[in-house]
Amino acid sequence: MTDSLHSPVILDIAGTTLTADDRRRLAHPLTGGMILFARHFESRAQLTALCAEAKSLRPDLLIAVDQEGGRVQRFRTDGFTALPAMRTLGELWMDDAMRAVQAATATGLVLALELRACGVDMSFTPVLDLDHQDASRQSVSPVIGSRSFHGDPRVVSLLAQSLMQGLALAGMGSCGKHFPGHGFVSVDSHVGVPVDTRSLKTILAEDVRPFEWLSLSLSAVMPAHVIYRKVDSRPAGFSRRWLQDILRDRLGFAGAVFSDDLGMAAARVIEGRPVGYTEAALAALGAGCDLVLLCNQSLEQGGRAIDELLDGLTVAQSTGAWMPAIDGEARRAALVPQSAPLTWDELMLAPRYLEALARLP
């Protein structure tokens, strides 16, 4: 266990093995997790060894990845199954709804079993954004696009629930994203600041529905770096209105809340003013996030941004500008799987895994 009341920072590392700086940062009492990307993968053996070393430093460390399927799948080779995009499952629903439900469960099960066999604890999935389309039937939001199951919140919810069942069968939690919905804006929050001008009534009646219907099932939620102008001047991930009043109080969500990447362009501006990493993290934590992600910074200037964040939160804690949340730490710890995973060799002979492979679309 950590010696901190709350370890909210989820950070990345430089490469396929841990450097001295990586080990120092992972051992920091405010570090609660590690997020992996394609650059961290050379082989299953290497990935397994990397995760094992990280866990040797911090047994309760949460190791996560974006392994959605389709174009967002970080690990694709050396035995990892090519997973379908969520849109593929939605298209299958239109042809054979029950087969789509089976395929979604199989997708979640294969995804989770393969990751856990290598030491990865969770994937940031499912995507609950609606696939809003324009008059030419093109996705309004290119950054979401095929990552969305469907444009109908009922279909999104049912397929996401099935995928989450597959995750749970393998002992893995789920993370619905991007609350309250990223599918209606065209700007990519990685590079700009998207603004959604719809009313709260409209958003609640459409995009929020999957989060509402799945609020008891989701292990975690990740808010969007989108400004919903008629609701709050701040992006949802920095908004107490969205995270406390709506997500927690109105929808009754009791799981963990992750910020999206604080390195994204839309997270570096709050109410028109540029902010640093520490200020962005404090804003997210103050709004109701339990955990804050800072991604793809370990290679930039020797990871200075990560150290800036860890040092800044340490100072904020010591001066009382930020108070650790015991409940937030409990929600983080609950995401770390409690059951032992199958090894890869065991997985290759597991009947449920082999049946799930046969049911993928």
PDB file of N, CA and C in Angstrom, residues 83-107 131 146 148-151 155-156 158-159 162-163 356-361:
ATOM      1  N   LEU A  83      -9.119  -6.273 -32.068  1.00  0.00           N
ATOM      2  CA  LEU A  83     -10.465  -6.090 -31.543  1.00  0.00           C
ATOM      3  C   LEU A  83     -11.291  -5.201 -32.466  1.00  0.00           C
ATOM      4  N   PRO A  84     -12.594  -5.453 -32.564  1.00  0.00           N
ATOM      5  CA  PRO A  84     -13.431  -4.635 -33.445  1.00  0.00           C
ATOM      6  C   PRO A  84     -13.629  -3.237 -32.890  1.00  0.00           C
ATOM      7  N   ALA A  85     -13.777  -2.269 -33.793  1.00  0.00           N
ATOM      8  CA  ALA A  85     -14.193  -0.937 -33.365  1.00  0.00           C
ATOM      9  C   ALA A  85     -15.601  -1.020 -32.798  1.00  0.00           C
ATOM     10  N   MET A  86     -15.930  -0.111 -31.908  1.00  0.00           N
ATOM     11  CA  MET A  86     -17.266  -0.115 -31.324  1.00  0.00           C
ATOM     12  C   MET A  86     -18.341   0.064 -32.395  1.00  0.00           C
ATOM     13  N   ARG A  87     -18.047   0.836 -33.429  1.00  0.00           N
ATOM     14  CA  ARG A  87     -19.028   1.016 -34.500  1.00  0.00           C
ATOM     15  C   ARG A  87     -19.363  -0.322 -35.167  1.00  0.00           C
ATOM     16  N   THR A  88     -18.399  -1.210 -35.273  1.00  0.00           N
ATOM     17  CA  THR A  88     -18.655  -2.527 -35.865  1.00  0.00           C
ATOM     18  C   THR A  88     -19.721  -3.269 -35.079  1.00  0.00           C
ATOM     19  N   LEU A  89     -19.669  -3.159 -33.764  1.00  0.00           N
ATOM     20  CA  LEU A  89     -20.681  -3.803 -32.928  1.00  0.00           C
ATOM     21  C   LEU A  89     -22.039  -3.135 -33.109  1.00  0.00           C
ATOM     22  N   GLY A  90     -22.038  -1.820 -33.262  1.00  0.00           N
ATOM     23  CA  GLY A  90     -23.285  -1.123 -33.501  1.00  0.00           C
ATOM     24  C   GLY A  90     -23.909  -1.481 -34.837  1.00  0.00           C
ATOM     25  N   GLU A  91     -23.079  -1.647 -35.859  1.00  0.00           N
ATOM     26  CA  GLU A  91     -23.593  -2.062 -37.167  1.00  0.00           C
ATOM     27  C   GLU A  91     -24.144  -3.482 -37.106  1.00  0.00           C
ATOM     28  N   LEU A  92     -23.483  -4.337 -36.339  1.00  0.00           N
ATOM     29  CA  LEU A  92     -23.973  -5.697 -36.175  1.00  0.00           C
ATOM     30  C   LEU A  92     -25.331  -5.697 -35.475  1.00  0.00           C
ATOM     31  N   TRP A  93     -25.509  -4.789 -34.518  1.00  0.00           N
ATOM     32  CA  TRP A  93     -26.788  -4.666 -33.825  1.00  0.00           C
ATOM     33  C   TRP A  93     -27.934  -4.442 -34.822  1.00  0.00           C
ATOM     34  N   MET A  94     -27.694  -3.627 -35.821  1.00  0.00           N
ATOM     35  CA  MET A  94     -28.751  -3.311 -36.782  1.00  0.00           C
ATOM     36  C   MET A  94     -29.146  -4.538 -37.608  1.00  0.00           C
ATOM     37  N   ASP A  95     -28.253  -5.512 -37.690  1.00  0.00           N
ATOM     38  CA  ASP A  95     -28.526  -6.730 -38.453  1.00  0.00           C
ATOM     39  C   ASP A  95     -29.021  -7.872 -37.568  1.00  0.00           C
ATOM     40  N   ASP A  96     -28.415  -8.003 -36.380  1.00  0.00           N
ATOM     41  CA  ASP A  96     -28.748  -9.110 -35.471  1.00  0.00           C
ATOM     42  C   ASP A  96     -28.405  -8.663 -34.051  1.00  0.00           C
ATOM     43  N   ALA A  97     -29.408  -8.123 -33.349  1.00  0.00           N
ATOM     44  CA  ALA A  97     -29.167  -7.504 -32.046  1.00  0.00           C
ATOM     45  C   ALA A  97     -28.568  -8.473 -31.034  1.00  0.00           C
ATOM     46  N   MET A  98     -29.078  -9.701 -30.986  1.00  0.00           N
ATOM     47  CA  MET A  98     -28.588 -10.639 -29.981  1.00  0.00           C
ATOM     48  C   MET A  98     -27.173 -11.104 -30.287  1.00  0.00           C
ATOM     49  N   ARG A  99     -26.853 -11.243 -31.572  1.00  0.00           N
ATOM     50  CA  ARG A  99     -25.470 -11.587 -31.908  1.00  0.00           C
ATOM     51  C   ARG A  99     -24.537 -10.435 -31.538  1.00  0.00           C
ATOM     52  N   ALA A 100     -25.003  -9.203 -31.691  1.00  0.00           N
ATOM     53  CA  ALA A 100     -24.191  -8.050 -31.314  1.00  0.00           C
ATOM     54  C   ALA A 100     -23.924  -8.030 -29.815  1.00  0.00           C
ATOM     55  N   VAL A 101     -24.935  -8.381 -29.029  1.00  0.00           N
ATOM     56  CA  VAL A 101     -24.762  -8.454 -27.580  1.00  0.00           C
ATOM     57  C   VAL A 101     -23.708  -9.503 -27.222  1.00  0.00           C
ATOM     58  N   GLN A 102     -23.785 -10.664 -27.841  1.00  0.00           N
ATOM     59  CA  GLN A 102     -22.782 -11.709 -27.607  1.00  0.00           C
ATOM     60  C   GLN A 102     -21.389 -11.239 -28.016  1.00  0.00           C
ATOM     61  N   ALA A 103     -21.322 -10.577 -29.180  1.00  0.00           N
ATOM     62  CA  ALA A 103     -20.027 -10.121 -29.683  1.00  0.00           C
ATOM     63  C   ALA A 103     -19.426  -9.050 -28.776  1.00  0.00           C
ATOM     64  N   ALA A 104     -20.274  -8.187 -28.210  1.00  0.00           N
ATOM     65  CA  ALA A 104     -19.777  -7.158 -27.300  1.00  0.00           C
ATOM     66  C   ALA A 104     -19.220  -7.783 -26.027  1.00  0.00           C
ATOM     67  N   THR A 105     -19.926  -8.770 -25.478  1.00  0.00           N
ATOM     68  CA  THR A 105     -19.419  -9.468 -24.287  1.00  0.00           C
ATOM     69  C   THR A 105     -18.104 -10.175 -24.609  1.00  0.00           C
ATOM     70  N   ALA A 106     -18.055 -10.823 -25.764  1.00  0.00           N
ATOM     71  CA  ALA A 106     -16.824 -11.510 -26.167  1.00  0.00           C
ATOM     72  C   ALA A 106     -15.673 -10.524 -26.322  1.00  0.00           C
ATOM     73  N   THR A 107     -15.952  -9.346 -26.884  1.00  0.00           N
ATOM     74  CA  THR A 107     -14.912  -8.330 -27.059  1.00  0.00           C
ATOM     75  C   THR A 107     -14.350  -7.900 -25.710  1.00  0.00           C
ATOM     76  N   ASP A 131     -22.729   8.712 -31.573  1.00  0.00           N
ATOM     77  CA  ASP A 131     -22.233   9.013 -32.916  1.00  0.00           C
ATOM     78  C   ASP A 131     -23.224   9.950 -33.607  1.00  0.00           C
ATOM     79  N   SER A 146     -15.725   6.214 -35.343  1.00  0.00           N
ATOM     80  CA  SER A 146     -15.944   4.766 -35.220  1.00  0.00           C
ATOM     81  C   SER A 146     -15.710   4.241 -33.811  1.00  0.00           C
ATOM     82  N   SER A 148     -17.472   5.170 -31.389  1.00  0.00           N
ATOM     83  CA  SER A 148     -18.807   5.133 -30.810  1.00  0.00           C
ATOM     84  C   SER A 148     -19.565   3.909 -31.298  1.00  0.00           C
ATOM     85  N   PHE A 149     -20.358   3.318 -30.400  1.00  0.00           N
ATOM     86  CA  PHE A 149     -21.194   2.188 -30.791  1.00  0.00           C
ATOM     87  C   PHE A 149     -22.266   2.593 -31.794  1.00  0.00           C
ATOM     88  N   HIS A 150     -22.914   3.769 -31.544  1.00  0.00           N
ATOM     89  CA  HIS A 150     -24.141   4.066 -32.286  1.00  0.00           C
ATOM     90  C   HIS A 150     -24.584   5.488 -31.952  1.00  0.00           C
ATOM     91  N   GLY A 151     -25.568   5.982 -32.674  1.00  0.00           N
ATOM     92  CA  GLY A 151     -26.142   7.282 -32.369  1.00  0.00           C
ATOM     93  C   GLY A 151     -27.311   7.229 -31.410  1.00  0.00           C
ATOM     94  N   VAL A 155     -28.982   1.869 -27.728  1.00  0.00           N
ATOM     95  CA  VAL A 155     -28.076   0.877 -28.313  1.00  0.00           C
ATOM     96  C   VAL A 155     -26.694   0.989 -27.676  1.00  0.00           C
ATOM     97  N   VAL A 156     -26.228   2.225 -27.513  1.00  0.00           N
ATOM     98  CA  VAL A 156     -24.929   2.440 -26.859  1.00  0.00           C
ATOM     99  C   VAL A 156     -24.921   1.802 -25.472  1.00  0.00           C
ATOM    100  N   LEU A 158     -26.851  -0.618 -24.123  1.00  0.00           N
ATOM    101  CA  LEU A 158     -26.961  -2.080 -24.095  1.00  0.00           C
ATOM    102  C   LEU A 158     -25.674  -2.760 -24.557  1.00  0.00           C
ATOM    103  N   LEU A 159     -25.043  -2.224 -25.597  1.00  0.00           N
ATOM    104  CA  LEU A 159     -23.790  -2.822 -26.055  1.00  0.00           C
ATOM    105  C   LEU A 159     -22.659  -2.553 -25.064  1.00  0.00           C
ATOM    106  N   SER A 162     -22.965  -4.929 -22.211  1.00  0.00           N
ATOM    107  CA  SER A 162     -22.494  -6.265 -22.583  1.00  0.00           C
ATOM    108  C   SER A 162     -20.970  -6.319 -22.596  1.00  0.00           C
ATOM    109  N   LEU A 163     -20.333  -5.297 -23.141  1.00  0.00           N
ATOM    110  CA  LEU A 163     -18.870  -5.255 -23.136  1.00  0.00           C
ATOM    111  C   LEU A 163     -18.343  -5.223 -21.707  1.00  0.00           C
ATOM    112  N   ALA A 356     -14.974 -17.069 -26.692  1.00  0.00           N
ATOM    113  CA  ALA A 356     -15.110 -15.632 -26.933  1.00  0.00           C
ATOM    114  C   ALA A 356     -14.447 -15.235 -28.254  1.00  0.00           C
ATOM    115  N   LEU A 357     -13.287 -15.786 -28.528  1.00  0.00           N
ATOM    116  CA  LEU A 357     -12.615 -15.506 -29.808  1.00  0.00           C
ATOM    117  C   LEU A 357     -13.518 -15.877 -30.995  1.00  0.00           C
ATOM    118  N   ALA A 358     -14.207 -16.991 -30.865  1.00  0.00           N
ATOM    119  CA  ALA A 358     -15.067 -17.460 -31.956  1.00  0.00           C
ATOM    120  C   ALA A 358     -16.282 -16.555 -32.144  1.00  0.00           C
ATOM    121  N   ARG A 359     -16.646 -15.769 -31.133  1.00  0.00           N
ATOM    122  CA  ARG A 359     -17.838 -14.927 -31.224  1.00  0.00           C
ATOM    123  C   ARG A 359     -17.525 -13.482 -31.595  1.00  0.00           C
ATOM    124  N   LEU A 360     -16.256 -13.165 -31.801  1.00  0.00           N
ATOM    125  CA  LEU A 360     -15.914 -11.810 -32.241  1.00  0.00           C
ATOM    126  C   LEU A 360     -16.418 -11.592 -33.669  1.00  0.00           C
ATOM    127  N   PRO A 361     -16.851 -10.373 -33.992  1.00  0.00           N
ATOM    128  CA  PRO A 361     -17.332 -10.120 -35.354  1.00  0.00           C
ATOM    129  C   PRO A 361     -16.182 -10.047 -36.363  1.00  0.00           C
TER     130      PRO A 361
END
